[in-house]
Each structure stands twice: as structure tokens, then as C-alpha cells.
């Protein structure tokens, strides 16, 4: 975690500096005379982030090194990173289907492809689970509550 | 009392009872499934309540929060895998009891302790919130700004392992709350020309992304270990497993009373949360016992201590929300958006402006306690079966419901993008131990903090020495610094090591 803290601290400090010196001046105009600047609170929060992130980096940098593998081990396992990438790709596919095909195709693909990705191969759950959830959602909104959500 | 009677009349109709019962049942199931839980449940369910009456909607959401707090004991006892971190102490004695063939006994004690803790804590909320709110009305913007700052520091220091990381999360939460049109000058801030951002980032897709989607991705990465434990469950049919004897009741009632008190007090203090309460109650019970060495081997009092405290936290954590408008927990932060959506702005003024709706919320909370008892008792075996469903069959449905919930907020796919962006932040904040709870609370109180800060600058004439006319704010500023120093000192080691 020590290495992760140093890396995340540097990233956050950079994020804060970019916000302070580039994004906030570019994206927030100055206020008319007599008003408190709209940049004030965003600037304060970013100053806090930069200072604390640097503190995090320094504290971990100066910490005694045990030579323990856990110190330098990534807090994110490879399998978790793969899950993030896979589910991200599934969402990208579903959004594409939503925009260019239909919401039904998007919903069904989100569930079927996730089931397949998580290791489900039996045909019955692959068909029954998405069908049941889509039907239940339709019934809840269109029949019980009486509203069209799309 | 008159208002409370009116509240009961508003709640006791088939429609509202049905929605509260649906909320409790849904919450119980979500709580029982490891990895889901009350925050996920409430976040996903808020959009589902858009079209319900305010009383039914708020009753349903409160039902989910209460039901999942009780349901998390099911997986803790049967799987040794707490549905939520706050049920971890339940597993210490609940799981050994289950292995001894006394699962039904442990589940029943978990349920009864949960209901008693929850019910008494609800009464404490009803008795405390309105009188506290009367005092809160005397507080001006300078004092409120100092109180909000103190709450954020307190939560930041206690929610995670490191004060530094907690405060970074809080500052980022406040920063994201500044996106959108600024309320005084109407100057757009950080909108990048996107019309969708002019009203700011909506809490619902953000919360769904950070809490539910990020957790599902996390679970997908650890699915095999959870599925292994799920498949190892075996049922016991022995009769003695299903009953709590009179002797056990006599031993457990004082434990439940102590757990309820601890949970209620911890709930009122912002940021401590149910995990602290349940561990504290379990530890206190063990210390007070004549046979502390037996704890961890299957003592029914261990289950009673943890569950009563865990469930007492949910209602009492609403005390600072109702009295001051400050969310003390992630559930309270999520409920703010639901309350506002249904015409009730949490804070001291709500008791004057909406007494009938407040009374109806109280009545629905009491009703939810009773429904929790009935549903928990009659459906216990069913809930025990539900947790056997492998996670790979649950995750796709939850992801779909997350999309439906986020989409419904604005009727635009932009909400889905917001949800996915914050899912990414939520995933990395979990892994890097930056408290997403503090982030969300910072986001929720951000607008109020900024508003009172601006008012304070104007009231003080930009001169900090004028603070001497506001002694309450000085007290809270000193408390903020003391909290930062104290928590920073106590967890400085953790910040380095974790």
C-alpha cells in the first residue's frame, strides 16, 4: 500500500494543480464587482487536495522500509482489473446498442453478456434471467406504477 | 402526539403498507446477499420511488435501509460472510452457532435483537430530533458553516483508515458539488459547455455509480471465493436449532438493551457508523461477561449484542439530519435527495413547515419495524435460500437496475455516463482506501457549506477577528482543529502502512 499511496498522492497533487492553474481559470469566469468570487470554493478545495496529497506522499516516502512485499504490492488484483475492463466493455456495447438499435437490445445485451463474462454457460439462465428482469421492470413501471420510463 | 396520530392515519392504508413491506423485503434480501447492502439498495431504489406518493416513497426507502441492516445477519450467520461490514461481529458467534446446527436459533436472535434495537432507536429519534431542531433554529450562517466543517472533518477522520485520505475525499466531494451554475452570479462553473451540467451533478446517478456499480465490479473480481463459500452451506433440520429458550432470553435482554443504547449514541454522532457500534457493543458484552473466553465459539449473546447495536444506528443516524440538516451517514446523505424530491427538506425548519409529513415518516419508520419482524420471522427460511444463489446470476440484474435507476433521474443517457464515471472513482477509492462515504457526504453538504461560507464572509466583513462575536463558531472551529489533530495522530501510522 505504501507505493500505491505515493502514486495516488502524486496523481491527486497533479490533478489539483491542473485544476488550480488551468481548468478553474479556464472554466470559471471572474465575478462582477461586489460578489464573492465563484472560483473561491473550488480553489480552496483544490488547495486542500494538493496540500494533503503532498502530505500523503511525504509521509509514505519517509516511512521506514520493511522490505515487505505487501508494501509494494498493488492493492488492485489482476482479476479485479480484468473485471473492471470487462464490465466497462459491456457497458460500452450496451450504450452503443441503446443509441443505434433499441433500449430493449441494450438491456438484454447488458445482462446476457455479463452472464457470459462471469462464466454462466447454461442456456436456461442465459435466457430466463434477462427475460424475467426485463418483464418484471416493464410490469412494475408500465402496469403497477403506470408510467413510461422510455 | 396529535401529528403522530395523523401520521399513522396517513401511513395505515393498504397502498403505503404494501410499499413499506416491499421496501423491507427488498432490503432484507439485499442485506442478506454479501456485497450488496443498504446503501446500494437505497441508491438504486430512489428513482423507483419517483412516481409514488411522498409517504409511500419515503416509507419504502426507510424500509430498505432497515430491512438490509437486519438482513445482513443472515449471510454473516450462515456463510461467515457479513452482508455488510457492520455484521462482522455477528459472524463471530453466529457462524459457530450455525456450524453447531443452531442456525435457526442464531437467525431468530439476530432478527429479534435487530427489531428491538431498531424500534427503540426510532423512538429516540422521535423524542430527540424536534427538541434539538428548536435549538438549531437559533444558529446563524457563521455557526452553521463551522458546524458543517466540523462534521466533515469528524467524518473524514473516522470513516477510513487515514485522516489525510478522508479529508482528501471530503474536499473532492465538495469540489464536485461546485459544478454547475453558481447560485449568486449564475456563472457556470466547470460545465465545459455541457447543458446537462448546468444544474450540477445529480446525486442519484453518482451514488448508484459509486456504491452499486463499483461494488458489483468489485464483487465480480472476487466472485469465485464468495461462490465457494455459498456452495458449502448445509441446512440443519434439528428442532432445537429453531427456538430461543427462556434462559437464553433472560441472558440476552440486558445485552440487547446495552447494544441498543450504544448503537443509538453512535448513530447520533456523525461519521462513526454501524460497524463501530456493533464492534463496540460486542466488545462491551464480552468484557462484561463472566465467561469472555466462550465468545467466538457460539454465544447467543454475541449475536444479540452485535445485531441490536447495528440496527439501532439506522434510525438514530437521522437525528443530525432531521435536527440540523447534516447527514451523519451515507444512508442519511442518500435520503436527503429522496426527502427533497418528495417535498421535505431535512433540517430544523421541516418540523414547522411539514409537520404532517414528518409525522408520517416517523409512523412509517415504526411500521417498518413491525413489518421487519413479521417478514423476517415468516420468510427466514426463504432468505436463507436466497443467499445460495451464485453471485454471477445476481450481478447482471443489479447492473441493469443501476442503469434503469440512473436513466430515470433525467431521462437522458448522460446520467448513465455520470454513473459510469463515478463507478470508476468508486472502484479506485475502494481499492486505494479513500473513503467514498466521506466523498458522498462532502458532495451532499457541499452546497450548504459553500452558501454559509459566503454568507459568513459577508457577515464578518472579510475580517476574521469578527469571529469573536460568534462564540459557538469558535467552539466548533477549535473542535475541528482538535479532531484533526487527534484523529491525525491516532491514525498517522495507518496512513503510512495502509
XYZ file of C-alpha atoms in Angstrom:
648
model
C 0.000 0.000 0.000
C 2.979 2.319 0.588
C 3.781 2.506 -3.112
C 0.097 2.888 -4.004
C -0.201 5.773 -1.538
C 2.789 7.535 -3.090
C 1.470 7.061 -6.638
C -2.095 8.093 -5.752
C -0.764 11.102 -3.799
C 1.281 12.282 -6.795
C -1.681 11.777 -9.143
C -4.015 13.725 -6.861
C -1.493 16.539 -6.403
C -1.118 16.797 -10.196
C -4.908 16.753 -10.599
C -5.226 19.567 -8.056
C -2.506 21.658 -9.720
C -4.034 21.231 -13.185
C -7.401 22.272 -11.779
C -5.940 25.285 -9.935
C -3.812 26.672 -12.737
C -5.602 25.532 -15.894
C -9.153 24.233 -15.590
C -10.630 26.570 -12.939
C -9.342 29.810 -14.577
C -10.476 28.487 -17.978
C -13.894 27.202 -16.885
C -14.987 29.720 -14.234
C -15.299 33.405 -15.067
C -14.423 36.092 -12.547
C -17.334 37.593 -10.624
C -18.741 41.106 -11.155
C -17.555 43.666 -8.544
C -19.156 43.252 -5.099
C -19.690 39.484 -5.383
C -17.698 36.733 -3.747
C -15.662 35.031 -6.468
C -17.282 31.835 -7.820
C -13.750 30.424 -8.027
C -13.226 30.746 -4.270
C -14.555 27.390 -3.017
C -13.267 25.296 -5.971
C -9.853 26.890 -5.428
C -9.898 26.236 -1.674
C -10.860 22.574 -2.159
C -8.098 22.065 -4.705
C -5.513 23.736 -2.449
C -6.622 21.343 0.322
C -6.317 18.370 -2.056
C -2.834 19.387 -3.244
C -1.507 20.007 0.295
C -2.953 16.778 1.710
C -1.851 14.730 -1.306
C 1.714 16.018 -0.867
C 1.496 15.177 2.851
C 0.413 11.654 1.923
C 3.364 11.305 -0.460
C 5.897 12.675 2.057
C 4.563 10.577 4.960
C 4.789 7.378 2.919
C 8.106 8.316 1.322
C 9.698 8.874 4.734
C 8.156 5.788 6.333
C 10.684 3.117 7.319
C 11.001 0.427 4.646
C 10.359 -3.095 5.979
C 11.286 -4.865 2.775
C 7.839 -6.428 2.989
C 6.291 -7.417 -0.366
C 2.934 -6.026 0.811
C 4.436 -2.537 0.860
C 4.956 -2.516 -2.873
C 2.124 -4.857 -3.845
C -0.700 -3.353 -5.876
C -3.952 -3.007 -3.902
C -5.793 -3.984 -7.072
C -5.529 -7.637 -8.064
C -5.193 -8.523 -11.736
C -8.523 -10.364 -11.680
C -10.236 -7.229 -10.311
C -8.697 -5.062 -13.002
C -9.876 -7.546 -15.629
C -13.398 -7.433 -14.152
C -13.312 -3.626 -14.398
C -12.220 -3.743 -18.045
C -14.736 -6.424 -18.973
C -17.693 -4.699 -17.331
C -16.541 -1.396 -18.859
C -16.579 -3.031 -22.308
C -20.049 -4.497 -21.653
C -21.373 -1.048 -20.766
C -19.783 0.405 -23.916
C -21.537 -2.252 -26.025
C -24.873 -1.644 -24.302
C -24.619 2.130 -24.756
C -23.860 1.636 -28.446
C -26.893 -0.645 -28.789
C -29.042 1.856 -26.874
C -28.052 4.687 -29.211
C -28.214 2.870 -32.524
C -30.519 -0.147 -32.073
C -33.013 -0.091 -29.178
C -33.255 0.106 -25.405
C -34.518 -3.490 -25.273
C -31.427 -4.732 -27.111
C -29.226 -2.672 -24.792
C -30.842 -4.059 -21.624
C -30.813 -7.639 -22.859
C -27.205 -7.446 -24.034
C -26.089 -5.903 -20.733
C -27.432 -8.897 -18.831
C -26.656 -11.705 -21.302
C -23.077 -10.603 -21.985
C -22.422 -10.036 -18.263
C -23.736 -13.542 -17.507
C -21.477 -14.988 -20.204
C -18.481 -12.981 -18.985
C -19.000 -14.161 -15.406
C -18.920 -17.765 -16.549
C -22.572 -18.731 -16.972
C -22.976 -21.140 -19.884
C -26.320 -22.849 -19.206
C -28.909 -21.783 -21.832
C -31.828 -21.587 -19.376
C -30.376 -18.904 -17.035
C -28.955 -17.041 -20.042
C -32.458 -16.687 -21.463
C -34.645 -16.759 -18.359
C -32.833 -14.207 -16.163
C -32.764 -11.325 -18.683
C -36.302 -12.124 -19.841
C -37.649 -12.234 -16.276
C -35.931 -8.996 -15.224
C -36.986 -7.101 -18.361
C -40.550 -8.346 -17.960
C -40.619 -7.500 -14.241
C -39.271 -3.987 -14.940
C -41.865 -3.413 -17.654
C -44.641 -4.732 -15.385
C -43.507 -2.590 -12.408
C -43.294 0.694 -14.304
C -45.880 0.349 -17.041
C -48.552 -1.609 -15.159
C -48.094 -1.172 -11.360
C -46.780 2.416 -11.200
C -48.311 3.393 -14.547
C -45.512 5.437 -16.078
C -43.428 5.171 -19.233
C -39.745 5.330 -18.423
C -38.560 5.417 -22.044
C -48.562 13.398 19.586
C -51.509 14.695 17.516
C -49.267 14.943 14.487
C -48.015 11.402 15.115
C -51.597 10.095 15.155
C -52.252 11.913 11.878
C -49.044 10.387 10.548
C -50.280 6.908 11.408
C -53.579 7.645 9.667
C -51.627 8.674 6.555
C -49.499 5.547 6.667
C -52.022 2.895 7.633
C -53.577 2.337 4.233
C -53.060 -0.729 2.023
C -51.022 1.114 -0.607
C -48.459 2.580 1.787
C -48.234 -0.585 3.893
C -47.563 -2.551 0.710
C -44.702 -0.256 -0.364
C -43.149 -0.234 3.107
C -43.391 -4.047 3.163
C -41.866 -4.180 -0.335
C -39.015 -1.971 0.896
C -38.365 -4.100 3.972
C -38.433 -7.310 1.895
C -36.145 -5.886 -0.772
C -33.825 -4.537 1.923
C -33.760 -7.880 3.717
C -32.795 -9.674 0.506
C -30.171 -7.062 -0.439
C -28.762 -7.149 3.079
C -28.577 -10.932 3.044
C -26.595 -11.063 -0.201
C -22.916 -10.379 0.525
C -21.652 -7.304 -1.273
C -24.991 -5.611 -1.678
C -26.462 -3.724 1.264
C -28.478 -0.765 2.413
C -26.533 1.946 0.592
C -26.726 0.060 -2.714
C -30.392 -0.702 -2.135
C -31.407 2.849 -1.277
C -29.328 4.356 -4.115
C -30.877 2.086 -6.732
C -34.401 2.401 -5.307
C -34.603 6.223 -5.113
C -35.537 6.595 -8.797
C -38.111 3.799 -8.446
C -39.971 5.992 -5.939
C -40.339 8.991 -8.285
C -43.923 8.088 -9.052
C -45.049 7.067 -5.583
C -46.760 9.333 -3.045
C -44.258 11.022 -0.686
C -45.306 8.899 2.302
C -45.130 5.609 0.379
C -41.820 6.579 -1.244
C -40.084 7.604 1.969
C -41.566 4.610 3.817
C -40.230 2.266 1.154
C -36.720 3.738 1.261
C -36.619 3.649 5.055
C -37.905 0.072 4.845
C -34.992 -0.847 2.561
C -32.465 0.717 4.954
C -33.967 -1.026 7.983
C -34.532 -4.360 6.243
C -30.997 -4.592 4.900
C -29.486 -3.772 8.286
C -31.357 -6.793 9.676
C -30.835 -8.989 6.596
C -27.056 -8.679 6.674
C -27.054 -11.027 9.677
C -28.313 -13.897 7.501
C -25.135 -14.273 5.448
C -22.967 -13.467 8.489
C -24.503 -16.392 10.377
C -24.857 -18.893 7.539
C -21.803 -18.069 5.416
C -19.417 -16.377 7.818
C -19.541 -13.603 5.200
C -21.262 -10.484 6.545
C -23.727 -8.903 4.132
C -22.321 -5.586 5.390
C -19.181 -4.800 7.420
C -21.315 -3.909 10.437
C -22.451 -7.531 10.707
C -18.891 -8.849 11.014
C -19.179 -9.242 14.827
C -22.429 -11.179 14.280
C -20.434 -13.773 12.354
C -18.012 -14.244 15.278
C -20.623 -16.188 17.259
C -23.373 -16.623 14.678
C -21.299 -18.775 12.337
C -20.064 -21.118 15.100
C -23.705 -21.461 16.200
C -24.673 -22.363 12.628
C -21.893 -24.933 12.478
C -23.225 -26.449 15.703
C -26.581 -26.893 13.952
C -28.175 -23.886 15.677
C -28.522 -21.639 12.648
C -32.253 -21.043 13.110
C -31.715 -20.088 16.752
C -28.978 -17.596 15.776
C -31.068 -16.189 12.916
C -34.050 -15.699 15.233
C -31.950 -13.988 17.886
C -30.418 -11.788 15.165
C -33.893 -10.813 13.992
C -35.341 -10.105 17.451
C -32.285 -8.102 18.532
C -32.432 -6.156 15.248
C -36.114 -5.312 15.644
C -35.776 -4.256 19.297
C -32.681 -2.134 18.575
C -34.327 -0.550 15.561
C -37.646 0.149 17.311
C -36.130 1.733 20.436
C -33.760 3.822 18.314
C -36.734 5.044 16.253
C -38.397 6.210 19.473
C -35.172 8.015 20.427
C -35.186 9.761 17.032
C -38.796 10.868 17.548
C -38.091 12.166 21.055
C -34.778 13.917 20.269
C -34.956 15.385 16.757
C -37.691 18.012 17.244
C -36.317 19.486 20.530
C -32.807 19.617 19.031
C -34.190 21.312 15.924
C -35.623 24.125 18.083
C -32.094 24.943 19.253
C -30.753 24.572 15.720
C -33.046 27.375 14.558
C -31.083 29.779 16.766
C -27.902 29.029 14.806
C -26.767 31.549 12.181
C -24.761 31.015 8.961
C -21.361 31.545 10.633
C -22.110 28.915 13.279
C -23.648 26.540 10.725
C -20.590 26.835 8.491
C -18.346 25.953 11.456
C -20.599 23.001 12.397
C -20.582 21.678 8.820
C -16.803 21.993 8.664
C -16.502 20.148 11.969
C -18.854 17.370 10.805
C -16.898 16.906 7.588
C -13.570 16.721 9.446
C -15.037 14.338 12.013
C -16.459 12.070 9.310
C -13.266 12.315 7.251
C -11.169 11.300 10.232
C -13.289 8.351 11.252
C -14.698 6.888 8.036
C -11.488 5.420 6.690
C -8.112 4.347 7.970
C -6.414 7.685 7.327
C -7.423 11.252 8.163
C -5.373 12.569 5.232
C -7.226 10.349 2.778
C -10.562 11.081 4.457
C -10.068 14.824 4.136
C -8.933 14.497 0.509
C -12.145 12.558 -0.211
C -14.218 15.207 1.590
C -12.536 18.061 -0.315
C -13.104 16.260 -3.628
C -16.779 15.734 -2.694
C -17.198 19.479 -2.018
C -15.308 20.273 -5.247
C -17.656 18.147 -7.384
C -20.608 19.839 -5.646
C -19.463 23.216 -7.045
C -20.024 22.081 -10.644
C -22.982 23.871 -12.279
C -24.413 27.377 -12.178
C -23.189 29.389 -9.192
C -26.243 30.481 -7.197
C -25.411 34.189 -6.682
C -23.925 35.244 -10.010
C -25.299 32.409 -12.201
C -21.827 31.982 -13.674
C -21.359 28.408 -14.949
C -18.615 26.518 -13.164
C -16.708 23.601 -14.675
C -19.541 22.722 -17.051
C -17.295 22.507 -20.159
C -20.178 23.949 -22.156
C -22.433 20.987 -21.390
C -26.030 21.998 -20.700
C -26.537 18.801 -18.695
C -24.032 20.018 -16.109
C -25.576 23.446 -15.555
C -27.818 22.114 -12.786
C -24.832 20.364 -11.260
C -24.125 16.668 -10.940
C -27.138 14.711 -9.764
C -26.651 12.709 -6.567
C -28.659 9.678 -7.737
C -26.522 8.530 -10.727
C -23.395 9.497 -8.764
C -24.446 7.415 -5.748
C -25.571 4.486 -7.900
C -22.217 4.527 -9.686
C -20.056 4.885 -6.582
C -21.998 2.490 -4.377
C -23.714 -0.087 -6.549
C -21.841 -0.355 -9.865
C -18.394 -0.050 -8.231
C -19.366 -2.719 -5.689
C -20.620 -5.057 -8.437
C -17.318 -4.679 -10.308
C -15.522 -5.372 -7.040
C -17.654 -8.472 -6.423
C -17.136 -9.675 -9.997
C -13.417 -9.624 -9.298
C -13.797 -11.694 -6.109
C -16.702 -13.860 -7.210
C -15.041 -17.248 -7.032
C -14.224 -17.014 -3.325
C -17.787 -15.958 -2.471
C -19.344 -18.677 -4.621
C -17.154 -21.315 -2.935
C -18.493 -20.307 0.485
C -22.061 -20.195 -0.828
C -21.899 -23.742 -2.154
C -20.559 -25.019 1.202
C -23.767 -24.207 3.127
C -25.664 -27.128 4.565
C -29.043 -26.946 6.278
C -29.822 -28.457 9.641
C -33.324 -29.697 10.477
C -32.899 -30.310 14.221
C -35.763 -28.912 16.314
C -33.605 -27.262 18.969
C -31.994 -25.113 16.276
C -35.213 -23.200 15.797
C -36.030 -21.915 19.262
C -34.620 -19.456 21.762
C -35.111 -20.739 25.283
C -36.345 -18.660 28.216
C -32.885 -18.821 29.815
C -31.301 -17.512 26.620
C -33.817 -14.672 26.516
C -33.014 -13.776 30.142
C -29.292 -13.676 29.313
C -29.760 -11.747 26.088
C -32.222 -8.997 27.055
C -29.709 -6.866 29.055
C -27.240 -7.358 26.209
C -29.826 -6.121 23.689
C -30.580 -3.100 25.907
C -26.874 -2.200 26.092
C -26.403 -2.754 22.348
C -29.407 -0.551 21.563
C -28.024 2.249 23.748
C -24.555 2.013 22.198
C -25.995 1.896 18.667
C -28.285 4.868 19.294
C -25.486 7.052 20.701
C -23.027 6.071 17.952
C -25.709 6.722 15.314
C -26.275 10.273 16.542
C -22.556 11.090 16.229
C -21.829 11.818 12.550
C -19.443 9.540 10.724
C -18.923 6.700 13.178
C -21.379 4.309 11.573
C -22.860 0.894 12.273
C -19.566 -1.023 12.184
C -18.170 0.941 15.132
C -21.419 0.408 17.054
C -21.635 -3.335 16.508
C -17.965 -3.957 17.350
C -18.214 -1.707 20.429
C -21.359 -3.464 21.638
C -19.836 -6.906 21.041
C -16.671 -5.886 22.894
C -18.627 -4.397 25.811
C -20.722 -7.571 26.117
C -17.645 -9.763 26.045
C -15.908 -7.636 28.680
C -18.974 -7.668 30.926
C -19.330 -11.435 30.671
C -18.155 -13.843 33.373
C -17.025 -16.193 30.618
C -15.408 -13.975 27.975
C -13.337 -16.908 26.703
C -16.520 -18.541 25.348
C -17.145 -15.654 22.932
C -16.288 -16.610 19.382
C -17.334 -20.211 19.983
C -21.094 -19.732 19.597
C -22.551 -17.494 22.322
C -26.073 -16.333 21.525
C -25.398 -13.071 23.421
C -22.703 -12.219 20.854
C -25.301 -12.251 18.079
C -27.729 -10.200 20.214
C -25.080 -7.590 21.086
C -23.902 -7.026 17.512
C -27.295 -7.010 15.818
C -29.065 -4.748 18.336
C -26.327 -2.102 18.012
C -26.074 -2.462 14.222
C -29.789 -1.832 13.728
C -30.071 0.913 16.336
C -27.696 3.035 14.240
C -30.028 3.451 11.227
C -32.850 5.477 12.897
C -30.634 7.454 15.280
C -28.275 8.462 12.438
C -31.230 10.512 11.170
C -31.168 12.714 14.312
C -28.466 15.125 12.986
C -30.170 15.065 9.568
C -33.593 15.997 10.944
C -32.367 18.423 13.612
C -29.563 20.194 11.723
C -29.834 19.065 8.096
C -26.419 17.385 8.390
C -26.196 13.812 7.078
C -24.223 11.712 9.529
C -24.078 8.618 7.357
C -24.167 7.627 3.708
C -27.787 6.482 4.110
C -28.737 9.879 5.542
C -26.921 11.554 2.622
C -28.877 9.448 0.133
C -32.159 10.024 1.939
C -31.676 13.809 1.643
C -32.202 13.669 -2.112
C -35.248 11.430 -1.652
C -36.721 13.708 1.012
C -36.185 16.828 -1.133
C -37.611 15.051 -4.158
C -40.787 14.321 -2.245
C -41.185 17.804 -0.786
C -39.455 17.502 2.569
C -36.218 19.447 3.076
C -34.375 17.900 6.029
C -33.396 20.393 8.696
C -34.854 22.260 11.645
C -37.499 24.058 9.571
C -39.173 20.849 8.406
C -40.868 20.418 11.786
C -42.617 23.782 11.291
C -43.225 23.614 7.558
C -44.182 19.957 7.074
C -45.220 18.540 10.473
C -47.691 16.106 8.936
C -45.181 14.624 6.514
C -42.554 14.364 9.261
C -45.106 12.533 11.414
C -45.895 10.223 8.511
C -42.167 9.467 8.130
C -41.981 8.626 11.845
C -45.092 6.451 11.572
C -43.681 4.631 8.548
C -40.453 4.014 10.469
C -42.375 2.402 13.332
C -44.471 0.446 10.834
C -41.277 -0.733 9.108
C -40.013 -2.116 12.443
C -43.125 -4.249 12.848
C -43.147 -5.342 9.215
C -39.488 -6.277 9.585
C -40.406 -8.571 12.471
C -43.247 -10.229 10.550
C -41.365 -10.639 7.266
C -38.118 -11.638 8.948
C -39.857 -14.267 11.060
C -42.078 -15.787 8.390
C -39.602 -15.647 5.489
C -36.411 -16.535 7.343
C -36.007 -19.875 5.591
C -36.654 -18.278 2.212
C -33.993 -15.603 2.788
C -31.593 -18.341 3.852
C -32.204 -19.975 0.453
C -31.737 -16.726 -1.489
C -28.150 -16.310 -0.348
C -27.353 -19.643 -2.005
C -27.902 -18.051 -5.446
C -24.456 -17.613 -7.040
C -23.312 -14.020 -7.468
C -22.829 -14.435 -11.214
C -26.620 -14.691 -11.535
C -27.213 -11.609 -9.372
C -24.653 -9.128 -10.738
C -26.187 -8.727 -14.262
C -29.629 -7.901 -12.844
C -28.200 -5.374 -10.392
C -26.196 -3.675 -13.183
C -29.350 -3.448 -15.293
C -31.329 -1.926 -12.397
C -28.491 0.558 -11.824
C -28.846 1.723 -15.448
C -32.635 1.998 -15.127
C -32.272 3.979 -11.888
C -29.668 6.383 -13.255
C -31.537 6.861 -16.549
C -34.829 7.635 -14.819
C -33.307 10.545 -12.906
C -33.084 12.739 -16.027
C -34.449 10.605 -18.842
C -31.105 11.074 -20.569
C -28.192 8.799 -21.306
C -25.938 11.493 -19.830
C -26.922 10.139 -16.392
C -25.504 6.749 -17.410
C -22.199 8.444 -18.292
C -22.220 10.186 -14.896
C -22.940 6.842 -13.212
C -20.053 5.139 -15.035
C -17.622 7.982 -14.298
C -18.349 7.772 -10.581
C -18.311 3.965 -10.692
C -14.701 4.267 -11.796
C -13.945 6.721 -8.984
C -15.786 4.457 -6.518
C -13.823 1.388 -7.627
C -10.432 3.055 -7.201
C -11.425 4.783 -3.950
C -12.335 1.365 -2.500
C -9.059 -0.155 -3.589
C -6.890 2.779 -2.504
C -8.793 3.245 0.789
C -10.141 6.738 0.108
C -13.487 6.869 1.900
C -16.284 7.112 -0.665
C -18.670 7.686 2.257
C -16.839 10.930 3.103
C -16.793 11.877 -0.581
C -20.565 11.473 -0.848
C -21.246 13.346 2.388
C -18.887 16.134 1.236
C -20.833 16.273 -2.028
C -24.191 16.428 -0.243
C -23.284 19.123 2.286
C -21.050 20.983 -0.221
C -23.695 23.454 -1.480
C -24.781 24.302 2.088
C -21.163 24.611 3.219
C -20.365 26.987 0.345
C -23.542 29.012 0.881
C -22.951 29.509 4.607
C -19.246 30.195 3.949
C -20.116 33.009 1.525
C -22.679 34.403 3.962
C -20.066 34.214 6.734
C -17.561 36.204 4.647
C -20.167 38.917 4.139
C -21.385 38.886 7.764
C -17.838 39.027 9.119
C -16.906 41.772 6.654
C -13.974 39.646 5.469
C -12.364 40.234 8.884
C -11.598 37.044 10.818
C -11.374 38.939 14.142
C -15.138 39.468 13.930
C -15.440 35.779 14.796
C -15.227 36.897 18.431
C -18.919 37.844 18.146
C -19.735 34.202 17.270
C -18.545 32.077 20.223
C -20.360 28.917 19.044
C -18.471 29.021 15.763
C -15.176 29.476 17.649
C -16.016 26.358 19.703
C -16.629 24.333 16.543
C -13.516 25.662 14.794
C -11.467 24.640 17.854
C -13.247 21.249 17.840
C -12.423 20.873 14.131
C -8.737 21.537 14.768
C -8.747 19.238 17.813
C -10.452 16.468 15.836
C -7.959 16.854 13.005
C -5.061 16.727 15.458
C -6.449 13.810 17.469
C -7.516 11.603 14.570
C -4.429 12.552 12.576
C -2.233 11.485 15.453
C -4.088 8.252 16.148
C -4.099 7.054 12.566
C -0.868 8.542 11.263
C 0.673 5.092 11.425
C -2.199 3.599 9.500
C -1.862 6.302 6.826
C 1.679 5.186 6.214
C 1.162 1.459 6.415
C -2.266 1.215 4.757
